[in-house]
């Protein structure tokens, strides 16, 4: 059969179409298509696999390990199948590694921030405060971080080169991280002795600084750091990254950024740093506590050594010449550096104002944002007005100390803009005990300076109140004051009546004279009439942003309800700067615009964060209410200030003004405004536990008036716009004297708001009252205590919530009884210049705070002497009387309830008139002669022998010529007379 299969010559024959049998007996197919070839290759591979597996273990794991036996490893792994397996394994590892890398990136990247800001603002920076011109630096606030970001062109090239040379010499070559450095640091961290290595590029360090990762050196942090570094390199240029690093790197205990460091160490800008100074600073970021002269562990030799190493590296890298290197290393830079600044407030100007501006920033943006800083803040401070305020406060402190205080505060606002222009918070900012307390922003009781809010609220919330309306200034029970004991209130007495500062009660007064005269009783009634809470709400809407608050404890921690006493600033608290703002609202006709200490804020990138813009504000009260109160406060006639001390007019300006004194005399105030500025002064003792002496106005007026006059010296007066609805209507006329310097009678017409409708009350007619009890007089009321008042007009204008009559009640006098014993007085002795009297007490005390016991001495119906007496006994009363002869002298005693008794005696007064020429019995050798005299008072008349001398009648001279008619030896009698005195002389011709 084999022979049949062979052709001629023994060649192998084809077994079929396209098949061929080789000499080895294998049959192959030729001229195959692609599918046939793939099938053949698979069959061949399966055959080889079957042959290979035939001698291998059945388990896959054992088979894998079988190939790693030394005798078989070479044969398999360098075979075709082994190579293919190796490639598969490498591909799988690559794919797995890629997926792991993507997973790690995604895992860590999801928690990372989008790094869009490399300014370092998150780590903080100096906030610089300027005056309103932007030219005067007031303060550089760095809190825990002193940093001043600057642009690249404001940094010396030496600093950039020195930093790159020591921190990252390949900075301009890599893409954000140095793999060799990371591996070296990682190996050290894992296998080292426990110390850590950085291995970070400048880009990575910038990431750490901006993300506050400087203390975190874990592998996790390193991965995150690399991810952000790569993104940073893609987003910013190398110069941007280097500038960002130089603006954030630490150079001392609080100095961050090269600009802040340059200013502190060398008092210059970073752009002006020399080579040695640049290397000096570049040495510090590695360990500021060790290399900085301000650090706690500073080592000079180590700093100098590192500085010189940096300079050498700069030379080696071709950044400087050999000569520059040698010259720089000769300089003792450490000796040239300035010592650490004394404290954060060193060199601060207008300190309390700046801190108030900072407080406003913190209120709006949060203290952490302000602490990070890096801002430039243009404040509203006017340096000229601030200097004027500081001068006036310092000038006025001498008087404050004389009266028992030791500090003062001042605040002023531009009424047109709401911008604060000046603020002084105390007497001495450097005082270790209380210097940094800003009394202009400390809650304090305002005393009577709160009263304008009372009357504004009354007019605003009433249809029958205007400047000419009436409140009764009389003692009697009102809310919070039962008035059952009229002695002084605690701590001076046990009284429970509301008192006026002068212990006088003039009866019906208009709102104009009640506010101008600073009367307490009408103010409390005004608040009660409008509503206590409503009045406080009105005041807060007008500018008391922090509130007008009352407390149940001395520490001012437990807020409680306010009562009617808060109308006169008793037990309630506000802030001076906000009080000034409230007065500004009055001057603006009731419009409250935002108060601000800040005009503009820019960040480290010079982008505007915020900027002041004019604001229409809100109408806190209607224009009529505010205008009327402003007009009252600007009225010198209604003011209780004595003539010559009224500050209401200055160079055409009208100043509205209100004072304030707390009941315990621990606070003195003066508040006021023009149409341009509002200003306020507070004086006191720094603990507020010491009462002051004397009149508060003696301390507050010089400061307030000095500033107001100076501030208005060179600006043109501007009138306040009168609301169109204001009415000028008939008003109650005050004829009783109200205040110390008030001018009566009050105007017969006054200002009323557009909504005024009147009281429509019936007249009650005239009546007689007892001025001691302020009740209707009885038959037992003594004459001196009786006063007739006409309630007809007063009642028709009254808005008093308690009473509609001058007596405060319809009850009768209950002080005086017909059985009362009167005081006694008796003249014991007298001289031409004094009289001694003995005084005894009747039923009532001789003297009280309201009415002092008084002794009056009268001659001929004229009071010639007076004295006060507080207890029974003898007292000598001096007097002055120029008459002669026998005269009746009367001593009158008036006690505390105006009972009086008199005693009269006679006294002789010698003549003081004397004729000096001629003398008695003198011989005169002339037909005419001049008569001369001395003494006496008034005009004189001369008679000669009983006839009036010609030209010598009712003259004020002390001589007069006369004609002597008749022969020699004629006798003449001349008489000179004046008033009740006369003298005569007889002489001979």
JSON list of C-alpha atoms in Angstrom, two decimals, residues 65 186 475 522 524 722 806 833 924 987:
[
{"chain": "A", "resi": 65, "resn": "UNK", "atom": "CA", "xyz": [4.90, 26.84, 41.51]},
{"chain": "A", "resi": 186, "resn": "UNK", "atom": "CA", "xyz": [9.68, 58.16, 52.57]},
{"chain": "A", "resi": 475, "resn": "UNK", "atom": "CA", "xyz": [-44.20, 116.28, 92.76]},
{"chain": "A", "resi": 522, "resn": "UNK", "atom": "CA", "xyz": [-41.94, 115.86, 82.84]},
{"chain": "A", "resi": 524, "resn": "UNK", "atom": "CA", "xyz": [-40.72, 110.48, 83.08]},
{"chain": "A", "resi": 722, "resn": "UNK", "atom": "CA", "xyz": [-38.13, 122.26, 57.86]},
{"chain": "A", "resi": 806, "resn": "UNK", "atom": "CA", "xyz": [-50.94, 122.46, 88.51]},
{"chain": "A", "resi": 833, "resn": "UNK", "atom": "CA", "xyz": [-23.24, 146.25, 110.90]},
{"chain": "A", "resi": 924, "resn": "UNK", "atom": "CA", "xyz": [-13.87, 184.42, 107.44]},
{"chain": "A", "resi": 987, "resn": "UNK", "atom": "CA", "xyz": [-19.05, 181.08, 111.76]}
]
